[in-house]
PDB file of C-alpha atoms and ligand atoms in Angstrom:
ATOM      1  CA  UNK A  33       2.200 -26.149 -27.716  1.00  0.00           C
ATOM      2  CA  UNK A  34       5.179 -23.468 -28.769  1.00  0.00           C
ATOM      3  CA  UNK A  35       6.679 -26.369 -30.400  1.00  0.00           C
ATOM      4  CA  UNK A  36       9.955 -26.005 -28.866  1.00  0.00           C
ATOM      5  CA  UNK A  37      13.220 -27.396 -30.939  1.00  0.00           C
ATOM      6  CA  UNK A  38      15.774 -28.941 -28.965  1.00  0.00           C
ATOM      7  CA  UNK A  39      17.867 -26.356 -29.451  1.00  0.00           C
ATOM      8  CA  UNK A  40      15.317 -24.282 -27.541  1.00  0.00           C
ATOM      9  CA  UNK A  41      15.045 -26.619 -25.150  1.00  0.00           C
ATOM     10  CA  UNK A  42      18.958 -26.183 -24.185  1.00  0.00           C
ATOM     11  CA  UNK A  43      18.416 -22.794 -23.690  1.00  0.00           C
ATOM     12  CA  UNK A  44      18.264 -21.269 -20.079  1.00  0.00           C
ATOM     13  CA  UNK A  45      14.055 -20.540 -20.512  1.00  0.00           C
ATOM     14  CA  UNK A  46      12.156 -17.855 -18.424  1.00  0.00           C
ATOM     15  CA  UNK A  47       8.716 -19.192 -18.654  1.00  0.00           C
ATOM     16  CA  UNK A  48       6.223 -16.008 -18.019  1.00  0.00           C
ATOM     17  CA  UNK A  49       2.867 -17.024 -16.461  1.00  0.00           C
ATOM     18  CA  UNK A  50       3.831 -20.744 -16.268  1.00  0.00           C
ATOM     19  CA  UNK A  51       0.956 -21.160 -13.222  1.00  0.00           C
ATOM     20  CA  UNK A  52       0.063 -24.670 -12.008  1.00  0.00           C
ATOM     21  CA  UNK A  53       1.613 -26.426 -14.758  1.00  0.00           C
ATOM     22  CA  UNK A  54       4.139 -29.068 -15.475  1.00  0.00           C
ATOM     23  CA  UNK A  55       7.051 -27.375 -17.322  1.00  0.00           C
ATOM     24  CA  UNK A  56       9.201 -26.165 -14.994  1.00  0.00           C
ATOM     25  CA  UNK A  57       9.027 -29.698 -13.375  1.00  0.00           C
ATOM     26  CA  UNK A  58       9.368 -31.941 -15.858  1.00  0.00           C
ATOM     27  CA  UNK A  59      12.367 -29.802 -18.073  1.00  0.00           C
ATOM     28  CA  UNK A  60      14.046 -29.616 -14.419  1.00  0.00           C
ATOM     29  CA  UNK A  61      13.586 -33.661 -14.251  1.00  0.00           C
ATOM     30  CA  UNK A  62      15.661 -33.791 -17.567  1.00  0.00           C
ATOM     31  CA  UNK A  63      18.263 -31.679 -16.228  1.00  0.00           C
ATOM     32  CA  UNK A  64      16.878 -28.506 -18.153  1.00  0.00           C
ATOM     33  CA  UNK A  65      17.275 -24.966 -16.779  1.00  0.00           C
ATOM     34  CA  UNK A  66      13.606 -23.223 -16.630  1.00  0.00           C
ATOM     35  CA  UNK A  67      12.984 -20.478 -14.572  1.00  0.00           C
ATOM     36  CA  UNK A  68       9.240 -19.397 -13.621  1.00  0.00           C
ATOM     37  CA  UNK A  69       7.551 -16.411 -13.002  1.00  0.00           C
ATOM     38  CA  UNK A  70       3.380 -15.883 -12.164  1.00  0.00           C
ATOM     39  CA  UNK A  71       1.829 -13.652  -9.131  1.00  0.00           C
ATOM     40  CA  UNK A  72       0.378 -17.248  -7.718  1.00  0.00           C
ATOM     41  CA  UNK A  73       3.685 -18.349  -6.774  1.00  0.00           C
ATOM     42  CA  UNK A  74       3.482 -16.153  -3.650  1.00  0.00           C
ATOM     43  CA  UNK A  75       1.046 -19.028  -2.302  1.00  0.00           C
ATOM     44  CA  UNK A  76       1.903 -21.827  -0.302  1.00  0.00           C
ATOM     45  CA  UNK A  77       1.413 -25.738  -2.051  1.00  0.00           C
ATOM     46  CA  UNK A  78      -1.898 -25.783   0.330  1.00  0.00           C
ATOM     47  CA  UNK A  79      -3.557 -22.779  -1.207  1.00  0.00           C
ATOM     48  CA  UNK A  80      -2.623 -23.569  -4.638  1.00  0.00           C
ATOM     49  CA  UNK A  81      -4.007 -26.819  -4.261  1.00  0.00           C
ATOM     50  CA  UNK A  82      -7.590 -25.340  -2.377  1.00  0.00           C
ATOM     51  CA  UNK A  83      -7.881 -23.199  -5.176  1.00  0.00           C
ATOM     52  CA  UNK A  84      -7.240 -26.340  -7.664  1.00  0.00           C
ATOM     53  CA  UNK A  85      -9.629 -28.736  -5.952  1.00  0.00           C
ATOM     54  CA  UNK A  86     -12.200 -25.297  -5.782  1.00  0.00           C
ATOM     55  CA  UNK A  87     -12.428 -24.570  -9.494  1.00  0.00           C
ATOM     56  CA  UNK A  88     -11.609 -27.773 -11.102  1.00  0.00           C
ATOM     57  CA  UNK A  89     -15.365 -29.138 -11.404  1.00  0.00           C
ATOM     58  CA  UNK A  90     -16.929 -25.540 -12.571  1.00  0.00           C
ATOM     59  CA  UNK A  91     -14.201 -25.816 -14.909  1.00  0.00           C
ATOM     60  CA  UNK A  92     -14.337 -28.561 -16.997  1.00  0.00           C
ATOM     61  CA  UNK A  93     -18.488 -28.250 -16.357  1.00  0.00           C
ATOM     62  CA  UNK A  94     -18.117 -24.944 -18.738  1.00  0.00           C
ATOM     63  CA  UNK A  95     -15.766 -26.709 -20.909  1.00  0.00           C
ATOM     64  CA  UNK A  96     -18.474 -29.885 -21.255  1.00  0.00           C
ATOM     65  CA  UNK A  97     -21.209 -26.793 -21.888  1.00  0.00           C
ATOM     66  CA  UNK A  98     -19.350 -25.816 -24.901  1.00  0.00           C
ATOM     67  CA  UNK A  99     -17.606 -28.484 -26.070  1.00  0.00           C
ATOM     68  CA  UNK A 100     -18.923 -28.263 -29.530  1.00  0.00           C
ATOM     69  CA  UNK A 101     -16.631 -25.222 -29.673  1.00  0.00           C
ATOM     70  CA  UNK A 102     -13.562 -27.057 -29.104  1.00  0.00           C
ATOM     71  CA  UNK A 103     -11.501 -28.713 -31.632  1.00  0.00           C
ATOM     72  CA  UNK A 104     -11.052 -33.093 -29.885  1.00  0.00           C
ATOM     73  CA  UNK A 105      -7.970 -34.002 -31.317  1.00  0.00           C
ATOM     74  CA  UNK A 106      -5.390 -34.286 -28.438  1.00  0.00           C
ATOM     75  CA  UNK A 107      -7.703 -35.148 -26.083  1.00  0.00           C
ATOM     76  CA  UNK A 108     -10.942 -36.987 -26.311  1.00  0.00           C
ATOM     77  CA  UNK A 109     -13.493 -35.168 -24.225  1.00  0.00           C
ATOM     78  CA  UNK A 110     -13.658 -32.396 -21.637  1.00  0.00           C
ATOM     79  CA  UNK A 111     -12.820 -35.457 -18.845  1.00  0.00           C
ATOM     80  CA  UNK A 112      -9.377 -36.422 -20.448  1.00  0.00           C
ATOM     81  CA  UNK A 113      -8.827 -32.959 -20.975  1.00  0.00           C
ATOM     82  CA  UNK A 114      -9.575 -32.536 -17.219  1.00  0.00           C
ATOM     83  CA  UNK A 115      -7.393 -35.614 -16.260  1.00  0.00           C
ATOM     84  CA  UNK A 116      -4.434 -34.576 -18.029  1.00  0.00           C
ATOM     85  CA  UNK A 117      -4.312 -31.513 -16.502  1.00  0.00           C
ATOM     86  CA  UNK A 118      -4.995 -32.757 -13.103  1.00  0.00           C
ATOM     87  CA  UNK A 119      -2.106 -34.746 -13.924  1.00  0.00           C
ATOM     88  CA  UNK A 120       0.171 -31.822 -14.737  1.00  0.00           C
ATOM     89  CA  UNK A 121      -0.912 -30.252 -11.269  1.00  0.00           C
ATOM     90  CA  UNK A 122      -0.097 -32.655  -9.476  1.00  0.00           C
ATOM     91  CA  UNK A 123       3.706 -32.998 -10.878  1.00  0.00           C
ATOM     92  CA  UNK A 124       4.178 -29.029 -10.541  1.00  0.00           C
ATOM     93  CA  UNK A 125       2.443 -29.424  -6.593  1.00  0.00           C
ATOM     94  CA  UNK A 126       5.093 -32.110  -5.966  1.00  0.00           C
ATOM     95  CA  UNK A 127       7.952 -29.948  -7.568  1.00  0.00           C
ATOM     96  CA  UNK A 128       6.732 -26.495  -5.783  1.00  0.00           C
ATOM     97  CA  UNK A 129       8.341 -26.536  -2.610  1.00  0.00           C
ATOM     98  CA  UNK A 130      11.894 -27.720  -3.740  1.00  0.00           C
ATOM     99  CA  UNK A 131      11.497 -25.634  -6.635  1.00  0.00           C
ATOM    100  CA  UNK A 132      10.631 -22.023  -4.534  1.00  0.00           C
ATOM    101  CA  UNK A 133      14.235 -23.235  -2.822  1.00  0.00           C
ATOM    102  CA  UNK A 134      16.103 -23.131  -5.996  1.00  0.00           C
ATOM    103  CA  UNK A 135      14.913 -20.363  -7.461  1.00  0.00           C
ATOM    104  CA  UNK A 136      13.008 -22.064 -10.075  1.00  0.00           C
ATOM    105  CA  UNK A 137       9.154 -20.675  -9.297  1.00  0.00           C
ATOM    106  CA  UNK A 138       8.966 -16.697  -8.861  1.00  0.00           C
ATOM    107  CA  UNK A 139       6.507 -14.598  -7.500  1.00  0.00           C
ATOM    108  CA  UNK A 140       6.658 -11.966  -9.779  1.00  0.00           C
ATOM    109  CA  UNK A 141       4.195 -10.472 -12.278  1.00  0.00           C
ATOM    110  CA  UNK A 142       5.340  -8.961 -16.474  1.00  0.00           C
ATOM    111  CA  UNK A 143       4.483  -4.924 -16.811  1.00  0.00           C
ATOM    112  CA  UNK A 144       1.659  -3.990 -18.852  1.00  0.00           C
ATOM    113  CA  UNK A 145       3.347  -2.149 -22.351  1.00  0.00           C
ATOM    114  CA  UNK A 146       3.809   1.307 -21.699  1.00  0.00           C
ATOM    115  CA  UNK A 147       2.835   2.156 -24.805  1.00  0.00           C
ATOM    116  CA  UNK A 148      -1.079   3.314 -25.047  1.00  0.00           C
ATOM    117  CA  UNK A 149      -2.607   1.491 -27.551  1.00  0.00           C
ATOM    118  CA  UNK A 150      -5.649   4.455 -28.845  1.00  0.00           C
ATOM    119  CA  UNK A 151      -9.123   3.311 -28.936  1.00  0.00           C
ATOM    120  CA  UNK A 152     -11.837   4.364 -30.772  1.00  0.00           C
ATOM    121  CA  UNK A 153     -14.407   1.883 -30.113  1.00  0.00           C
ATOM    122  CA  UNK A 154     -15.437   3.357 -26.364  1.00  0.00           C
ATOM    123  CA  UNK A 155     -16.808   6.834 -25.757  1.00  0.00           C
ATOM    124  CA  UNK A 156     -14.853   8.729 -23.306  1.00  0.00           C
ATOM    125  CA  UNK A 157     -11.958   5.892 -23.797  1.00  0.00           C
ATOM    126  CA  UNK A 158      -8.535   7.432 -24.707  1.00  0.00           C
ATOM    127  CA  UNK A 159      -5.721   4.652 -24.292  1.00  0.00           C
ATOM    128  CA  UNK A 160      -5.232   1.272 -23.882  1.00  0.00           C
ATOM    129  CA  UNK A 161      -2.268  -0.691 -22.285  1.00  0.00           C
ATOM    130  CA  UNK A 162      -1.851  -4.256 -23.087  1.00  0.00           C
TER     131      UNK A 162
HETATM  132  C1  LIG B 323      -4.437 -19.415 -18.085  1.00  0.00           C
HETATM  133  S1  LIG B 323      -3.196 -19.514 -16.838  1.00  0.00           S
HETATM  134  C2  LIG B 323      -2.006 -20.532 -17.679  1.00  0.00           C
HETATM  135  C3  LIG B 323      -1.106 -21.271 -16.740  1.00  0.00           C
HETATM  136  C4  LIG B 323      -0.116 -22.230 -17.411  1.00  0.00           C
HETATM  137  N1  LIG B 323       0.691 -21.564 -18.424  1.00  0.00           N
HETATM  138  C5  LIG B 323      -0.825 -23.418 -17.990  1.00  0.00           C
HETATM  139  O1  LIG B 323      -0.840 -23.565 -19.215  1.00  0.00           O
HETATM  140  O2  LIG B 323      -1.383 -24.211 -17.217  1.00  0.00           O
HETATM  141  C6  LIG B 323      -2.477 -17.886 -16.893  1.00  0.00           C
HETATM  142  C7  LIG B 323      -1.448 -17.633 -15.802  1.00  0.00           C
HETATM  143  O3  LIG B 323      -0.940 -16.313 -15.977  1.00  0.00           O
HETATM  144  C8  LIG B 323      -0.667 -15.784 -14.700  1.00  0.00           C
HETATM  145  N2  LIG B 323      -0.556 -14.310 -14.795  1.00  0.00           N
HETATM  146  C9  LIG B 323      -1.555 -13.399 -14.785  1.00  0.00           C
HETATM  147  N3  LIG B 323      -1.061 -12.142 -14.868  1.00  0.00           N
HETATM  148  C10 LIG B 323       0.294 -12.267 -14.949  1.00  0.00           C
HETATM  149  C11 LIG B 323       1.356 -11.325 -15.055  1.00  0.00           C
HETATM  150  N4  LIG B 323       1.121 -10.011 -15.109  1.00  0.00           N
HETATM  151  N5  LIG B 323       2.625 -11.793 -15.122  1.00  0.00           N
HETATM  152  C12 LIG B 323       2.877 -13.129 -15.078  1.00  0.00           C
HETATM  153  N6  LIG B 323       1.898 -14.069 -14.975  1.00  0.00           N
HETATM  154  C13 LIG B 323       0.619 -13.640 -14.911  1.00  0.00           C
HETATM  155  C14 LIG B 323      -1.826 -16.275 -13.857  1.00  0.00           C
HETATM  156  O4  LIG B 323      -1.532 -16.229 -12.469  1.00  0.00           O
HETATM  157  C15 LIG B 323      -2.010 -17.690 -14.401  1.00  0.00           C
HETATM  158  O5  LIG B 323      -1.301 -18.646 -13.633  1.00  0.00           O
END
């Protein structure tokens, strides 16, 4: 996805907002140094996985909905899309626990900017932060 060189693959990486997925496992596997930080890391495997199992079928429904907005190349339809990312849960649930030990998953959240972006668009609206 951020087509990645090897060179930046050697780096030490701080992956922002990394959630349920499999990059922080599967660089770790391959003896890669990734370090990840999202708020849902202050959950337990349990929880993350309720919260998998809870949204995974309204999910991919909404994604089957509108899949005429979606551009099928990499994946087929809105079930291998849905499969494949199953898949990717499932290596970062089996990766969590050990990983919370090393250091490797972080509970921690980025700042907004500081910097107000104006707006001009919304009566009464002043400043923005993104
Ligand atoms: C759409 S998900 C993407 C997860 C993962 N990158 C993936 O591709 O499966 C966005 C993630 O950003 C996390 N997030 C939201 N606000 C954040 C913040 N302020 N700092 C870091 N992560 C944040 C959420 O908890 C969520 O896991």
């Amino acid at each position: 996805m951020f087509d990645l060189s090897e060179a930046d693959l050697e780096a030490e990486i701080l992956g922002c907002g990394d959630g349920p997925a499999s990059f922080n496992a599967e660089m770790t596997a391959l003896g890669r140094s990734v370090i990840s930080v999202d708020p849902i890391y202050q959950f337990s495997t349990q929880q993350i996985r309720q919260r998998i199992e809870a949204v995974y079928h309204p999910v991919i429904s909404q994604v089957k909905h509108n899949a005429h907005r979606y551009v099928w190349k990499t994946f087929r339809d809105a079930d291998a899309l849905g499969q494949a990312r199953l898949q990717a849960m499932e290596q970062f649930l089996g990766d969590y626990d050990q990983g919370k030990v090393a250091g490797r998953y972080r509970p921690e959240a980025l700042l907004p900017r500081s910097k107000p972006f104006p707006m001009s668009f919304k009566k009464g609206a002043t400043k923005c932060y993104a």
